[in-house]
Amino acid sequence: MTFKPSQEFMAELLGTMVLILLGCGVVAMVVLFQATDPAIPGQIVNGGYTNITLGWGFAVLMGIFISGTISGAHLNPAVTIALALTGRFPWAKAPHYIAGQFIGAFLGAAIVFAVYHAKWLGFDPDLANTAGIFSTFPAVPGFWPGFIDQVVGTALLMALILAIGDKLNNPAGAAWGALAVAFVVMAIGISFGGMHGYAINPARDLGPRLFALVAGFRNTGFENGVWLVPVIGPIVGAIVGALIYDTFIGKPLLRAGEAARGVQGADPAYNVEHQR
């Protein structure tokens, strides 16, 4: 099936908007409703961090469902760039994919704020302490701790996306790939969420952060450069993850497949090119 650029743009926009609606929505639930009066014995802040990791995983799953057939559900500029860099995706499509992702993320954040507006103003009337509902912030000051975290997290994400989608690695991957990717995001959040909020996606972080700035939130991370980490780190990490997968898993699998078909010792790139 071939779709128009406008259709791919809208698919990425809607998929990323759903991602942010459900992802930032679960963070808003945990933060804005974090206490009861009187307190309920044993209450855990509406699920706390556990709900956040589950919520973001399900958010990814639903974003994939709504956009996957038309656009492939990148939902992430770092993924789009890494796919293009490794020859899996045409560079000519990258601009409208990335534009759709950022616009969808911005709109998703705006809708979350509209839904929770009354409660939000009661909880943080000056909008001084809740920009973290939209975007990520570091646990340790400075650029490098968060940057390393984002590179590692996004490298994991990208390598595992490729592993799940590689028919030589997972022949049945198409049937359960969306759920597997959702589990990957949950696992990264559970294992690496503390250092910089596991943005692992420039649009997921910068789109809502831009909305927070426009809406009048304070302490958004633009004033001290925090916003750069979840933009640069995921792009570097996705490229690293894709190159690692291709070098150590993808190419050996391709060579093994060629050997099974009787093409011994051939350059895999040559065979792929001449089988088209």
C-alpha positions as a Markdown table, in Angstrom:
| # | Residue | x | y | z |
|---|---|---|---|---|
| 1 | Met | 0.0 | 0.0 | 0.0 |
| 2 | Thr | 1.2 | 3.5 | -0.8 |
| 3 | Phe | -0.1 | 6.5 | 1.1 |
| 4 | Lys | 0.2 | 10.2 | 0.4 |
| 5 | Pro | 2.7 | 12.4 | 2.4 |
| 6 | Ser | -0.4 | 14.2 | 3.9 |
| 7 | Gln | -1.8 | 10.9 | 5.1 |
| 8 | Glu | 1.5 | 9.8 | 6.6 |
| 9 | Phe | 1.8 | 13.2 | 8.3 |
| 10 | Met | -1.6 | 12.9 | 9.9 |
| 11 | Ala | -1.0 | 9.3 | 11.0 |
| 12 | Glu | 2.2 | 10.4 | 12.8 |
| 13 | Leu | 0.4 | 13.4 | 14.2 |
| 14 | Leu | -2.5 | 11.4 | 15.6 |
| 15 | Gly | -0.3 | 8.5 | 16.8 |
| 16 | Thr | 2.0 | 10.9 | 18.7 |
| 17 | Met | -1.0 | 12.8 | 20.0 |
| 18 | Val | -2.5 | 9.6 | 21.4 |
| 19 | Leu | 0.9 | 8.8 | 22.9 |
| 20 | Ile | 1.1 | 12.1 | 24.8 |
| 21 | Leu | -2.6 | 12.1 | 25.8 |
| 22 | Leu | -2.2 | 8.8 | 27.6 |
| 23 | Gly | 1.4 | 9.2 | 28.7 |
| 24 | Cys | 1.2 | 12.8 | 30.1 |
| 25 | Gly | -2.3 | 11.9 | 31.2 |
| 26 | Val | -1.1 | 9.2 | 33.5 |
| 27 | Val | 1.6 | 11.5 | 34.9 |
| 28 | Ala | -1.1 | 14.2 | 35.6 |
| 29 | Met | -3.2 | 11.6 | 37.4 |
| 30 | Val | -0.3 | 10.6 | 39.7 |
| 31 | Val | 0.9 | 14.2 | 40.4 |
| 32 | Leu | -2.4 | 16.2 | 40.6 |
| 33 | Phe | -4.3 | 13.6 | 42.7 |
| 34 | Gln | -1.4 | 12.5 | 44.9 |
| 35 | Ala | -3.1 | 12.9 | 48.2 |
| 36 | Thr | -6.5 | 12.4 | 49.9 |
| 37 | Asp | -8.0 | 14.1 | 52.8 |
| 38 | Pro | -8.3 | 12.2 | 55.1 |
| 39 | Ala | -5.5 | 10.0 | 54.0 |
| 40 | Ile | -6.3 | 6.4 | 53.0 |
| 41 | Pro | -4.0 | 4.0 | 54.9 |
| 42 | Gly | -1.6 | 2.3 | 52.5 |
| 43 | Gln | -2.6 | 4.4 | 49.6 |
| 44 | Ile | 0.2 | 4.6 | 46.9 |
| 45 | Val | -0.2 | 7.9 | 45.1 |
| 46 | Asn | -2.7 | 6.6 | 42.5 |
| 47 | Gly | -0.3 | 3.9 | 41.5 |
| 48 | Gly | 2.8 | 6.2 | 41.7 |
| 49 | Tyr | 5.7 | 5.4 | 39.4 |
| 50 | Thr | 4.3 | 1.9 | 38.7 |
| 51 | Asn | 1.3 | 3.5 | 37.0 |
| 52 | Ile | 3.5 | 5.9 | 35.1 |
| 53 | Thr | 5.6 | 3.1 | 33.5 |
| 54 | Leu | 2.5 | 1.0 | 32.7 |
| 55 | Gly | 0.7 | 4.1 | 31.4 |
| 56 | Trp | 3.5 | 5.1 | 29.0 |
| 57 | Gly | 3.8 | 1.5 | 27.7 |
| 58 | Phe | 0.1 | 1.4 | 26.9 |
| 59 | Ala | 0.3 | 4.9 | 25.4 |
| 60 | Val | 2.9 | 3.6 | 23.0 |
| 61 | Leu | 0.8 | 0.6 | 22.2 |
| 62 | Met | -2.3 | 2.7 | 21.4 |
| 63 | Gly | -0.2 | 5.1 | 19.3 |
| 64 | Ile | 1.1 | 2.2 | 17.2 |
| 65 | Phe | -2.4 | 0.9 | 16.7 |
| 66 | Ile | -3.8 | 4.1 | 15.4 |
| 67 | Ser | -1.0 | 5.0 | 13.0 |
| 68 | Gly | 0.9 | 1.8 | 12.3 |
| 69 | Thr | -0.7 | 0.8 | 9.0 |
| 70 | Ile | -0.3 | 4.1 | 7.3 |
| 71 | Ser | 3.0 | 5.5 | 8.6 |
| 72 | Gly | 4.6 | 2.6 | 10.4 |
| 73 | Ala | 4.1 | 4.4 | 13.7 |
| 74 | His | 7.5 | 5.9 | 14.2 |
| 75 | Leu | 6.1 | 8.4 | 16.8 |
| 76 | Asn | 9.7 | 9.5 | 17.5 |
| 77 | Pro | 12.1 | 11.7 | 15.5 |
| 78 | Ala | 15.0 | 9.7 | 16.8 |
| 79 | Val | 13.5 | 6.5 | 15.4 |
| 80 | Thr | 12.8 | 8.2 | 12.0 |
| 81 | Ile | 16.4 | 9.5 | 11.8 |
| 82 | Ala | 18.0 | 6.2 | 12.7 |
| 83 | Leu | 15.8 | 4.3 | 10.2 |
| 84 | Ala | 16.7 | 6.8 | 7.5 |
| 85 | Leu | 20.4 | 6.7 | 8.3 |
| 86 | Thr | 20.5 | 2.9 | 8.1 |
| 87 | Gly | 18.7 | 2.9 | 4.7 |
| 88 | Arg | 15.4 | 1.5 | 6.0 |
| 89 | Phe | 13.4 | 4.7 | 5.4 |
| 90 | Pro | 13.7 | 7.4 | 2.7 |
| 91 | Trp | 15.2 | 10.7 | 3.9 |
| 92 | Ala | 12.6 | 12.6 | 1.7 |
| 93 | Lys | 9.9 | 11.5 | 4.1 |
| 94 | Ala | 11.6 | 12.4 | 7.3 |
| 95 | Pro | 10.5 | 16.1 | 7.4 |
| 96 | His | 6.8 | 15.5 | 7.3 |
| 97 | Tyr | 7.1 | 12.5 | 9.7 |
| 98 | Ile | 9.0 | 14.6 | 12.2 |
| 99 | Ala | 6.7 | 17.6 | 11.8 |
| 100 | Gly | 3.7 | 15.4 | 12.5 |
| 101 | Gln | 5.4 | 14.0 | 15.6 |
| 102 | Phe | 6.2 | 17.4 | 17.1 |
| 103 | Ile | 2.8 | 18.9 | 16.3 |
| 104 | Gly | 1.0 | 15.8 | 17.6 |
| 105 | Ala | 2.9 | 16.0 | 20.9 |
| 106 | Phe | 2.2 | 19.7 | 21.3 |
| 107 | Leu | -1.5 | 19.1 | 20.7 |
| 108 | Gly | -1.6 | 16.1 | 23.0 |
| 109 | Ala | -0.1 | 18.2 | 25.8 |
| 110 | Ala | -2.6 | 21.0 | 25.2 |
| 111 | Ile | -5.6 | 18.6 | 25.5 |
| 112 | Val | -4.2 | 17.1 | 28.7 |
| 113 | Phe | -3.9 | 20.5 | 30.2 |
| 114 | Ala | -7.5 | 21.4 | 29.1 |
| 115 | Val | -8.9 | 18.2 | 30.6 |
| 116 | Tyr | -7.2 | 18.8 | 34.0 |
| 117 | His | -7.2 | 22.6 | 33.9 |
| 118 | Ala | -9.5 | 23.1 | 37.0 |
| 119 | Lys | -7.7 | 20.6 | 39.1 |
| 120 | Trp | -4.3 | 21.9 | 37.8 |
| 121 | Leu | -5.0 | 25.5 | 38.9 |
| 122 | Gly | -6.1 | 24.3 | 42.3 |
| 123 | Phe | -2.9 | 22.2 | 42.8 |
| 124 | Asp | -0.4 | 24.6 | 41.3 |
| 125 | Pro | -2.1 | 28.0 | 40.6 |
| 126 | Asp | 1.2 | 29.7 | 39.6 |
| 127 | Leu | 2.1 | 26.9 | 37.2 |
| 128 | Ala | 5.5 | 27.0 | 38.9 |
| 129 | Asn | 6.0 | 23.3 | 39.9 |
| 130 | Thr | 4.3 | 21.1 | 37.5 |
| 131 | Ala | 6.0 | 21.4 | 34.1 |
| 132 | Gly | 7.4 | 17.9 | 34.9 |
| 133 | Ile | 4.0 | 16.5 | 34.0 |
| 134 | Phe | 4.8 | 17.4 | 30.4 |
| 135 | Ser | 8.5 | 16.9 | 30.2 |
| 136 | Thr | 11.5 | 15.3 | 31.8 |
| 137 | Phe | 14.0 | 16.7 | 34.2 |
| 138 | Pro | 17.3 | 15.4 | 35.6 |
| 139 | Ala | 17.8 | 13.7 | 38.9 |
| 140 | Val | 21.4 | 14.9 | 38.9 |
| 141 | Pro | 22.4 | 18.4 | 37.7 |
| 142 | Gly | 24.6 | 18.7 | 34.6 |
| 143 | Phe | 24.4 | 17.6 | 31.0 |
| 144 | Trp | 26.3 | 14.4 | 31.0 |
| 145 | Pro | 24.5 | 12.2 | 33.5 |
| 146 | Gly | 21.2 | 12.7 | 31.7 |
| 147 | Phe | 22.8 | 12.5 | 28.3 |
| 148 | Ile | 24.4 | 9.1 | 29.0 |
| 149 | Asp | 21.1 | 7.9 | 30.4 |
| 150 | Gln | 19.2 | 9.0 | 27.3 |
| 151 | Val | 21.8 | 7.5 | 24.9 |
| 152 | Val | 21.6 | 4.1 | 26.6 |
| 153 | Gly | 17.8 | 4.1 | 26.9 |
| 154 | Thr | 17.2 | 5.1 | 23.3 |
| 155 | Ala | 19.9 | 2.7 | 22.0 |
| 156 | Leu | 18.0 | -0.1 | 23.8 |
| 157 | Leu | 14.7 | 1.1 | 22.4 |
| 158 | Met | 16.0 | 1.3 | 18.8 |
| 159 | Ala | 17.9 | -2.0 | 18.8 |
| 160 | Leu | 15.0 | -3.8 | 20.3 |
| 161 | Ile | 12.5 | -2.3 | 17.8 |
| 162 | Leu | 14.8 | -3.6 | 15.0 |
| 163 | Ala | 15.1 | -7.0 | 16.6 |
| 164 | Ile | 11.3 | -7.3 | 17.0 |
| 165 | Gly | 10.6 | -6.2 | 13.4 |
| 166 | Asp | 13.4 | -8.2 | 11.8 |
| 167 | Lys | 11.7 | -11.2 | 10.0 |
| 168 | Leu | 15.0 | -13.1 | 10.1 |
| 169 | Asn | 15.1 | -12.7 | 13.9 |
| 170 | Asn | 11.4 | -12.9 | 14.7 |
| 171 | Pro | 9.4 | -14.4 | 11.8 |
| 172 | Ala | 6.1 | -13.8 | 13.7 |
| 173 | Gly | 7.0 | -10.4 | 14.9 |
| 174 | Ala | 4.3 | -8.6 | 12.9 |
| 175 | Ala | 1.6 | -10.4 | 14.9 |
| 176 | Trp | 2.8 | -9.2 | 18.3 |
| 177 | Gly | 5.3 | -6.4 | 17.5 |
| 178 | Ala | 3.2 | -3.6 | 18.8 |
| 179 | Leu | 2.8 | -5.2 | 22.2 |
| 180 | Ala | 6.4 | -6.1 | 22.3 |
| 181 | Val | 7.5 | -2.5 | 21.7 |
| 182 | Ala | 5.1 | -1.4 | 24.4 |
| 183 | Phe | 6.8 | -3.9 | 26.8 |
| 184 | Val | 10.2 | -2.5 | 25.7 |
| 185 | Val | 9.1 | 1.0 | 26.8 |
| 186 | Met | 7.8 | -0.3 | 30.1 |
| 187 | Ala | 11.0 | -2.1 | 30.7 |
| 188 | Ile | 13.2 | 0.9 | 30.0 |
| 189 | Gly | 11.0 | 3.0 | 32.3 |
| 190 | Ile | 11.2 | 0.4 | 35.1 |
| 191 | Ser | 15.0 | 0.0 | 34.7 |
| 192 | Phe | 16.2 | 3.5 | 33.7 |
| 193 | Gly | 13.4 | 6.0 | 34.4 |
| 194 | Gly | 14.9 | 7.8 | 37.4 |
| 195 | Met | 17.9 | 9.6 | 35.9 |
| 196 | His | 16.1 | 11.7 | 33.3 |
| 197 | Gly | 12.5 | 10.5 | 33.1 |
| 198 | Tyr | 13.2 | 8.2 | 30.1 |
| 199 | Ala | 12.0 | 10.5 | 27.4 |
| 200 | Ile | 13.9 | 8.5 | 24.7 |
| 201 | Asn | 12.0 | 10.6 | 22.2 |
| 202 | Pro | 12.7 | 14.2 | 21.3 |
| 203 | Ala | 9.0 | 14.9 | 20.2 |
| 204 | Arg | 7.6 | 13.3 | 23.3 |
| 205 | Asp | 9.7 | 15.7 | 25.4 |
| 206 | Leu | 10.1 | 18.9 | 23.4 |
| 207 | Gly | 6.6 | 19.1 | 22.0 |
| 208 | Pro | 4.9 | 19.2 | 25.5 |
| 209 | Arg | 7.7 | 21.4 | 26.8 |
| 210 | Leu | 7.0 | 24.0 | 24.1 |
| 211 | Phe | 3.3 | 23.8 | 25.1 |
| 212 | Ala | 4.2 | 24.4 | 28.7 |
| 213 | Leu | 6.2 | 27.5 | 27.7 |
| 214 | Val | 3.4 | 28.9 | 25.6 |
| 215 | Ala | 0.8 | 28.2 | 28.3 |
| 216 | Gly | 2.8 | 30.2 | 30.9 |
| 217 | Phe | 4.4 | 27.5 | 33.0 |
| 218 | Arg | 7.5 | 28.4 | 34.9 |
| 219 | Asn | 10.7 | 26.3 | 35.3 |
| 220 | Thr | 10.2 | 24.6 | 32.0 |
| 221 | Gly | 13.9 | 23.7 | 31.4 |
| 222 | Phe | 14.4 | 26.2 | 28.7 |
| 223 | Glu | 16.0 | 28.7 | 31.0 |
| 224 | Asn | 18.9 | 26.3 | 32.0 |
| 225 | Gly | 19.4 | 24.1 | 28.9 |
| 226 | Val | 17.7 | 21.0 | 30.4 |
| 227 | Trp | 15.6 | 20.7 | 27.3 |
| 228 | Leu | 18.7 | 19.8 | 25.2 |
| 229 | Val | 19.4 | 16.5 | 26.9 |
| 230 | Pro | 16.2 | 14.6 | 25.8 |
| 231 | Val | 16.5 | 16.0 | 22.3 |
| 232 | Ile | 20.2 | 15.3 | 21.5 |
| 233 | Gly | 20.6 | 12.1 | 23.7 |
| 234 | Pro | 17.8 | 10.1 | 22.0 |
| 235 | Ile | 19.0 | 11.0 | 18.5 |
| 236 | Val | 22.5 | 9.8 | 19.3 |
| 237 | Gly | 21.2 | 6.8 | 21.2 |
| 238 | Ala | 18.9 | 5.7 | 18.4 |
| 239 | Ile | 21.7 | 5.8 | 15.8 |
| 240 | Val | 24.0 | 3.9 | 18.1 |
| 241 | Gly | 21.4 | 1.3 | 18.8 |
| 242 | Ala | 20.6 | 0.8 | 15.1 |
| 243 | Leu | 24.3 | 0.5 | 14.2 |
| 244 | Ile | 24.9 | -2.0 | 17.0 |
| 245 | Tyr | 22.0 | -4.1 | 15.9 |
| 246 | Asp | 22.9 | -4.1 | 12.2 |
| 247 | Thr | 26.6 | -4.9 | 12.9 |
| 248 | Phe | 26.2 | -7.7 | 15.4 |
| 249 | Ile | 22.8 | -9.2 | 14.8 |
| 250 | Gly | 21.2 | -8.0 | 11.5 |
| 251 | Lys | 24.2 | -8.7 | 9.2 |
| 252 | Pro | 25.0 | -12.1 | 10.7 |
| 253 | Leu | 21.4 | -13.1 | 10.3 |
| 254 | Leu | 21.4 | -11.9 | 6.7 |
| 255 | Arg | 24.6 | -13.9 | 5.9 |
| 256 | Ala | 23.1 | -17.0 | 7.6 |
| 257 | Gly | 20.0 | -16.7 | 5.4 |
| 258 | Glu | 22.1 | -16.3 | 2.3 |
| 259 | Ala | 24.1 | -19.4 | 3.2 |
| 260 | Ala | 20.9 | -21.4 | 3.7 |
| 261 | Arg | 19.9 | -20.4 | 0.2 |
| 262 | Gly | 23.3 | -21.5 | -1.2 |
| 263 | Val | 24.8 | -18.0 | -1.6 |
| 264 | Gln | 28.1 | -18.6 | 0.2 |
| 265 | Gly | 30.5 | -15.9 | 1.1 |
| 266 | Ala | 28.6 | -13.1 | -0.7 |
| 267 | Asp | 28.3 | -9.5 | 0.4 |
| 268 | Pro | 24.8 | -9.2 | 2.0 |
| 269 | Ala | 24.4 | -5.7 | 0.7 |
| 270 | Tyr | 25.0 | -6.9 | -2.8 |
| 271 | Asn | 22.4 | -9.7 | -2.5 |
| 272 | Val | 19.8 | -7.5 | -0.9 |
| 273 | Glu | 20.2 | -5.0 | -3.7 |
| 274 | His | 20.0 | -7.6 | -6.5 |
| 275 | Gln | 17.0 | -9.4 | -5.0 |
| 276 | Arg | 14.7 | -6.3 | -5.4 |
